[in-house]
CSV table of C-alpha atoms in Angstrom, one decimal:
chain,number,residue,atom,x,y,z
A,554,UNK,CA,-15.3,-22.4,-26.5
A,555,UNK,CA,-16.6,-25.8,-28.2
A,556,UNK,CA,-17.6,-25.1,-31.5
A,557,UNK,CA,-21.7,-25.2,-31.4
A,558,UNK,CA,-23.9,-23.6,-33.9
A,559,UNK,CA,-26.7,-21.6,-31.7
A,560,UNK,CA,-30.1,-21.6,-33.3
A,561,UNK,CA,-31.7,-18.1,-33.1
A,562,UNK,CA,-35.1,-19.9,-33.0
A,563,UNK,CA,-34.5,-21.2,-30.0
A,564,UNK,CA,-33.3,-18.1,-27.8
A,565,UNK,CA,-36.2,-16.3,-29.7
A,566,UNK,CA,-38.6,-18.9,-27.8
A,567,UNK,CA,-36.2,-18.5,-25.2
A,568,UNK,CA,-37.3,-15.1,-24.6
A,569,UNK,CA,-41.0,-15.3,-25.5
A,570,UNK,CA,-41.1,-18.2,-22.4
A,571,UNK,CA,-39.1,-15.6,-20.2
A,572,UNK,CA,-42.1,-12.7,-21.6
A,573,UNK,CA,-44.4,-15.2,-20.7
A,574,UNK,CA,-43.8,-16.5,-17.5
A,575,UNK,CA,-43.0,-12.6,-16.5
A,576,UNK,CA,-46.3,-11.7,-17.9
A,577,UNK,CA,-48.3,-14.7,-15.8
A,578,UNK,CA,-46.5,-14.0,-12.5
A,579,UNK,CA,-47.5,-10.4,-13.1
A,580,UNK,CA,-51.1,-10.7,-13.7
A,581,UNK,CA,-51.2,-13.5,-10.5
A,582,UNK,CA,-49.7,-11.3,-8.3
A,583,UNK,CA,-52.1,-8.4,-9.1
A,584,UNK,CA,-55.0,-10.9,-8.3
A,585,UNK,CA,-53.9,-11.6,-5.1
A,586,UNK,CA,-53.3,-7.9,-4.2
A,587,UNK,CA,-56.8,-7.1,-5.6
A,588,UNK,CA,-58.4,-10.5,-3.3
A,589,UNK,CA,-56.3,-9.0,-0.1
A,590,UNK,CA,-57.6,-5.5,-0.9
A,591,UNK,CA,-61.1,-7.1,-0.9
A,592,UNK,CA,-60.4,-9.1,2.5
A,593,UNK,CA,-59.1,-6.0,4.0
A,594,UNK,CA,-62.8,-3.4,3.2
A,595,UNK,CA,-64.5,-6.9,5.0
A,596,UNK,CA,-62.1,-7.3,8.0
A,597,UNK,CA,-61.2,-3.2,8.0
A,598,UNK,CA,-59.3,-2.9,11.1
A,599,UNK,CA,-58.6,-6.1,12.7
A,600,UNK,CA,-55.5,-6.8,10.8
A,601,UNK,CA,-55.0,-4.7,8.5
A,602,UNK,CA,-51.1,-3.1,9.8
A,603,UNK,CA,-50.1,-6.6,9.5
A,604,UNK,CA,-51.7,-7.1,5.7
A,605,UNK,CA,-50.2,-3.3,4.5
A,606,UNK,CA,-46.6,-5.2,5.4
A,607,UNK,CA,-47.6,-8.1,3.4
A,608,UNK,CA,-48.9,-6.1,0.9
A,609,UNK,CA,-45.6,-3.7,0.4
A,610,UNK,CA,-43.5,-7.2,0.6
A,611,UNK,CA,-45.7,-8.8,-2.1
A,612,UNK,CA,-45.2,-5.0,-4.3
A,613,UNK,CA,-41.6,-5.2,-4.1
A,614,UNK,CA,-41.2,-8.8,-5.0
A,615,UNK,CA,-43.3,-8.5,-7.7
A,616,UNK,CA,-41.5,-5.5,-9.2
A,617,UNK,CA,-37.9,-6.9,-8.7
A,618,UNK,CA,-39.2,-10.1,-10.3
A,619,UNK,CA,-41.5,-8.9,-13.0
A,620,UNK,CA,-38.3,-6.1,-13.8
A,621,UNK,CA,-35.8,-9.0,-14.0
A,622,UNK,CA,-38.0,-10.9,-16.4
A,623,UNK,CA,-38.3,-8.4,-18.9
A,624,UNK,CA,-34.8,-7.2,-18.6
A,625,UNK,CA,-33.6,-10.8,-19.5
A,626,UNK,CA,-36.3,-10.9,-22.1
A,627,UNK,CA,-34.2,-7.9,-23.4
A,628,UNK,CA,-31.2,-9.5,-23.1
A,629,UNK,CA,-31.8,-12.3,-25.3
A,630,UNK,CA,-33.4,-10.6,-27.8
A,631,UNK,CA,-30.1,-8.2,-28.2
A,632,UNK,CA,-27.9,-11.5,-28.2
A,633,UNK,CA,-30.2,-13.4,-30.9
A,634,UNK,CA,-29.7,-9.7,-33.0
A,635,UNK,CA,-25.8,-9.8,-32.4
A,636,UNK,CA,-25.9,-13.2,-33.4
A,637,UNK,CA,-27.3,-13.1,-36.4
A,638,UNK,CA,-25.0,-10.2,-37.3
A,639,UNK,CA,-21.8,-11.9,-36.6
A,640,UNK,CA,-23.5,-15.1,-38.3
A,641,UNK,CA,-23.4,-13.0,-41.0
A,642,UNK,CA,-20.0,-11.2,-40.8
A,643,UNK,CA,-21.7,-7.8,-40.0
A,644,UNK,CA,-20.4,-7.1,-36.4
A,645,UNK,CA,-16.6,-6.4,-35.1
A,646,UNK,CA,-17.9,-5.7,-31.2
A,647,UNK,CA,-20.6,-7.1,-29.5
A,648,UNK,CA,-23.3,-4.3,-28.3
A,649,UNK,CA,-24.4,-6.2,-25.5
A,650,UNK,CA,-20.9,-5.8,-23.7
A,651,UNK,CA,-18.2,-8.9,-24.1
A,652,UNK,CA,-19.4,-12.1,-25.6
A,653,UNK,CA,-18.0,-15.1,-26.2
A,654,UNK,CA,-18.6,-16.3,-29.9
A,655,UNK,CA,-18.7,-20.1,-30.9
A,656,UNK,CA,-15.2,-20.9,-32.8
A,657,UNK,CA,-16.7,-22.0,-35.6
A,658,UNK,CA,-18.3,-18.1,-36.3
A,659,UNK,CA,-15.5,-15.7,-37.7
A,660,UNK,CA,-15.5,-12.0,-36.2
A,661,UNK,CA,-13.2,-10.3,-39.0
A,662,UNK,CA,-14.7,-7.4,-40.6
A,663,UNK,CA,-13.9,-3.9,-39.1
A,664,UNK,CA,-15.9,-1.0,-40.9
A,665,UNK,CA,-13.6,1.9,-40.7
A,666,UNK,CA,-14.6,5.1,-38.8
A,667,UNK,CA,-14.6,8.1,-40.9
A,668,UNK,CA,-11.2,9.4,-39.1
A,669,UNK,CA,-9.6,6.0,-39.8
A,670,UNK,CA,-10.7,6.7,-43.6
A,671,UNK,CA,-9.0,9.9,-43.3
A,672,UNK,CA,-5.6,8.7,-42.3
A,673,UNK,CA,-5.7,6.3,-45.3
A,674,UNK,CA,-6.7,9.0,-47.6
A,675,UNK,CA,-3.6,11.2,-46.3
A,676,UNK,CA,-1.3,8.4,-46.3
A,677,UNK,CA,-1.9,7.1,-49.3
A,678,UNK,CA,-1.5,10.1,-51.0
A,679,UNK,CA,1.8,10.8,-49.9
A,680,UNK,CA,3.0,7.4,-51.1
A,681,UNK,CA,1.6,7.7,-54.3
A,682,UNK,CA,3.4,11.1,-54.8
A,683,UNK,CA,6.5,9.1,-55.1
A,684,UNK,CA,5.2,6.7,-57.4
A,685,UNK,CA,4.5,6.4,-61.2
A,686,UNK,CA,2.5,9.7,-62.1
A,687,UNK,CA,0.7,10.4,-64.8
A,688,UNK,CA,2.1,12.3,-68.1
A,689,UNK,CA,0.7,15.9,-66.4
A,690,UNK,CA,2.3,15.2,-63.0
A,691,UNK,CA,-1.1,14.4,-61.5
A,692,UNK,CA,-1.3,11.1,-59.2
A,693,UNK,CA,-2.3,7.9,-61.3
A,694,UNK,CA,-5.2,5.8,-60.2
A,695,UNK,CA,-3.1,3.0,-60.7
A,696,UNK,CA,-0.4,4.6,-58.1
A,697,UNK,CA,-3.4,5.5,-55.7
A,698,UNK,CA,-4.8,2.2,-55.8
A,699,UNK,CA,-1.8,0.2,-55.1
A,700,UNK,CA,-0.8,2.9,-52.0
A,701,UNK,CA,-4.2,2.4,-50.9
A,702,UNK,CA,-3.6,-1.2,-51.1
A,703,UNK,CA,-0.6,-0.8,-49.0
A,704,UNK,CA,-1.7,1.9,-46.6
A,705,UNK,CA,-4.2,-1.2,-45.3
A,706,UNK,CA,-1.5,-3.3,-45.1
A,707,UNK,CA,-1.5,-5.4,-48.1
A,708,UNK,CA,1.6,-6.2,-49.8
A,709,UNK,CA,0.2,-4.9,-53.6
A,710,UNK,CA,1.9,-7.1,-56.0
A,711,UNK,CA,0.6,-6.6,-59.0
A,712,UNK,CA,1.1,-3.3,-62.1
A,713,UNK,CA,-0.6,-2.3,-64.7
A,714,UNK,CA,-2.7,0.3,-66.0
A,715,UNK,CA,-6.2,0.8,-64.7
A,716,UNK,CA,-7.5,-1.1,-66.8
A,717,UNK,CA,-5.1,-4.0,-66.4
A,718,UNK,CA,-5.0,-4.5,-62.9
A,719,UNK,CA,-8.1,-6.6,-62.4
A,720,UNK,CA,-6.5,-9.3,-64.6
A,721,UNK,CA,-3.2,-9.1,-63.2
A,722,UNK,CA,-4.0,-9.7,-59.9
A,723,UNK,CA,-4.3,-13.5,-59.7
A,724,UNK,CA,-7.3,-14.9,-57.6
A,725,UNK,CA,-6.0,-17.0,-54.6
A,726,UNK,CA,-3.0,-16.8,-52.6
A,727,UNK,CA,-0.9,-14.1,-52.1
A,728,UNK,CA,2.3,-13.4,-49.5
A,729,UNK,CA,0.3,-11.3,-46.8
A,730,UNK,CA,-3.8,-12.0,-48.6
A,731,UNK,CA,-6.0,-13.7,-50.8
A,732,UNK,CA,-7.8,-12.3,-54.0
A,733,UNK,CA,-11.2,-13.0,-54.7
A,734,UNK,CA,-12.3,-11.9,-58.3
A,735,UNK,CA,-16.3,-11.1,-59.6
A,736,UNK,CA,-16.1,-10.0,-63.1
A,737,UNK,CA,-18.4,-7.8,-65.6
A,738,UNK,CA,-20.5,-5.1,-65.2
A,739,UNK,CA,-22.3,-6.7,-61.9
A,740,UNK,CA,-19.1,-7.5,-60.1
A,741,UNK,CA,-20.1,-5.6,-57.1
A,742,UNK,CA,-23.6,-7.3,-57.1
A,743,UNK,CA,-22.1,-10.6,-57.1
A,744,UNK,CA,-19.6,-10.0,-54.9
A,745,UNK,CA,-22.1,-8.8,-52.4
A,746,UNK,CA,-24.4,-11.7,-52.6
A,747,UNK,CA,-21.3,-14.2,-52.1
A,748,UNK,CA,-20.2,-12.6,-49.2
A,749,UNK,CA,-22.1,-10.2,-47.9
A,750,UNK,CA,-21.5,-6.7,-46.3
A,751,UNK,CA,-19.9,-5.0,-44.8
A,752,UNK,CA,-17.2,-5.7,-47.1
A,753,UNK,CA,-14.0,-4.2,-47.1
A,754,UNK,CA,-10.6,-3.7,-49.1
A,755,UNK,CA,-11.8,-4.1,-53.1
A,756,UNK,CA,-9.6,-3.4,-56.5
A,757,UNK,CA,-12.0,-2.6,-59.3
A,758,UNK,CA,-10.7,-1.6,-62.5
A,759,UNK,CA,-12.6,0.0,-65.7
A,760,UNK,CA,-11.6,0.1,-69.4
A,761,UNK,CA,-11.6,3.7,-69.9
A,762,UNK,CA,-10.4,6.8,-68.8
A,763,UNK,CA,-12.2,10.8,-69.5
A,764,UNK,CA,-8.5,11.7,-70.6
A,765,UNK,CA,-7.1,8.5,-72.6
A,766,UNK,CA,-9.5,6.7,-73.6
A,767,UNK,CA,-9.2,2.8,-73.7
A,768,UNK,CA,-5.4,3.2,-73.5
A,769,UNK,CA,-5.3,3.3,-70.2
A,770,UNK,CA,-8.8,2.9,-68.5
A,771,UNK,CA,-9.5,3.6,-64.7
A,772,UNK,CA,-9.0,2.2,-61.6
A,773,UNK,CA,-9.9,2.6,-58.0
A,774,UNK,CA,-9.5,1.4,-54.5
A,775,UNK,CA,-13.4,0.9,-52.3
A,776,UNK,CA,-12.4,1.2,-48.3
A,777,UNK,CA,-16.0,-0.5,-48.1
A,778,UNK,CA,-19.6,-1.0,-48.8
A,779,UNK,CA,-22.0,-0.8,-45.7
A,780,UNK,CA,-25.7,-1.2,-45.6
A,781,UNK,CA,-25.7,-0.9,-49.6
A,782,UNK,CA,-23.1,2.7,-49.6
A,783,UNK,CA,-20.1,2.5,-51.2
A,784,UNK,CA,-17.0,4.2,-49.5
A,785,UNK,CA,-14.2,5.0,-51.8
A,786,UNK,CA,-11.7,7.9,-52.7
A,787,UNK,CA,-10.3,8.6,-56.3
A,788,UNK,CA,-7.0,9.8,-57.6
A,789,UNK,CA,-8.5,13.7,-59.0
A,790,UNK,CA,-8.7,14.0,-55.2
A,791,UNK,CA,-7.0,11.2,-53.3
A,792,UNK,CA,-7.7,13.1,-50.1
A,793,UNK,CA,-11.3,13.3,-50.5
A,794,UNK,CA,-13.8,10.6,-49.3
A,795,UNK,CA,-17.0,9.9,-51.0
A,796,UNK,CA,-20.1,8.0,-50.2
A,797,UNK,CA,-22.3,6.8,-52.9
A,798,UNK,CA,-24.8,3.6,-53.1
A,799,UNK,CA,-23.4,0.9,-55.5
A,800,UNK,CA,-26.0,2.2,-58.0
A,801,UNK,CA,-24.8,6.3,-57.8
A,802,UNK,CA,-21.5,4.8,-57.7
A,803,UNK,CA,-21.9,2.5,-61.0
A,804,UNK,CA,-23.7,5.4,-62.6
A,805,UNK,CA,-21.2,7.8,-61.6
A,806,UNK,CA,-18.0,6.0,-63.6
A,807,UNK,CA,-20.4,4.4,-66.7
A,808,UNK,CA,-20.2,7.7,-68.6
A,809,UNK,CA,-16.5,8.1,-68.1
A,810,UNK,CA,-15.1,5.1,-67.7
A,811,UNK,CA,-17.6,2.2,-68.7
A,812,UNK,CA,-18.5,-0.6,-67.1
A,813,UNK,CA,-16.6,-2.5,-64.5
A,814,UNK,CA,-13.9,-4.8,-66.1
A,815,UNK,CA,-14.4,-6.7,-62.9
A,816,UNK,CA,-13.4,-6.4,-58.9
A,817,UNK,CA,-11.0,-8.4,-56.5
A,818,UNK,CA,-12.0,-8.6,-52.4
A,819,UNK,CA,-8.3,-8.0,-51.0
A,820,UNK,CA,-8.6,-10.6,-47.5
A,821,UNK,CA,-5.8,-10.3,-45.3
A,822,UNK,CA,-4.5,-13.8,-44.3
């Protein structure tokens, strides 16, 4: 396709003409069936077999036409809503059944089902088993996040304790994605109003931990944030999905762990 930029204005006038018209054709076609009921109490009986044809002709015209109207009055009301979606990076699949989308709009974020979650969750703690743990045996966050990392495909290239890992992952380019960093205690905020949800795929990293302290601080992996919940499993129970609204989610780690150090949006090149 040419690269155009639709303008949802238009298709919304679009469909108020179609509304219109259907509405107009409507209301004229019952005023003629009311003026040929009229004509036919005057002339009862001298042609009336021939008007009850017209009559039931004129009905099912009406119907199929008035039906068709409102149907594609439907239609492009759906496809201004998926627009505006995509136009926003909110939709993977089109609801209104295989569309073509101009070049210049970017389909790319998938919002994972909650068996999709699952596997990663499972995965990702298997990996983790076999890496760095911490001193009680127990699965680091820092292990977790980077098998998370990898269980979505990303090629995690970066160590550190939780608390490190927001500044050792470099913003920009990396081998297989590139890192986009929000930093402080709104990260998530910010990160939201720059590009929107759903999001998917972020690294955010604390300063402390319940257990050390500042020594080695926290760190998690989010799966994503949709419609304003945050989707994210931790290493006490790496198997264990949670749903929380940024706020619950912010309010939940502040006692424990403190304020966000900062967050990094993992994009797959």
């Amino acid at each position: 396709m040419a690269s155009i930029k639709l303008e949802t204005n238009d298709l919304t006038a679009c469909a108020q003409k179609y509304k219109t018209i259907a509405d107009d054709f409507n209301k004229n076609c019952n005023s003629v069936l009311s003026k040929i009921s009229e004509y036919d109490n005057v002339w009862k009986g001298t042609f009336t077999q021939d008007l009850d044809s017209k009559v039931d002709k004129l009905k099912s015209v009406q119907n199929s036409i008035y039906t068709n109207c409102l149907d594609l009055v439907d239609f492009i009301n759906k496809a201004v809503e998926q627009y505006i979606k995509v136009d926003k990076g909110l939709a993977a699949q089109s609801t209104i059944g295989t569309a073509d989308y101009p070049d210049n709009v970017k389909v790319s974020v998938h919002v994972k089902s909650s068996q999709e979650l699952q596997d990663i969750y499972n995965a990702s703690k298997q990996k983790a088993n076999n890496m760095t743990k911490n001193v009680d045996g127990s699965i680091s966050c820092a292990s977790l996040t980077k098998a998370k990392a990898e269980a979505n495909g990303f090629n995690a290239d970066w160590n550190g304790n939780g608390n490190q890992v927001y500044n050792n992952i470099s913003a920009g380019e990396h081998s297989n994605y590139a890192a986009t960093k929000y930093a402080g205690g709104n990260c998530l905020q910010d990160l939201i109003k720059a590009e929107g949800e759903p999001i998917t795929d972020i690294v955010i990293s604390f300063p402390k931990s319940p257990s050390y302290g500042t020594k080695y601080g926290h760190v998690l992996y989010i799966d994503q944030i949709v419609d304003g919940k945050v989707y994210f499993s931790d290493n006490i129970a790496p198997t264990t999905g949670k749903v929380l609204t940024i706020d619950q989610f912010l309010k939940n780690y502040a006692n424990s762990n403190g304020t966000p150090i900062g967050c990094v949006h993992l994009k797959k090149k």
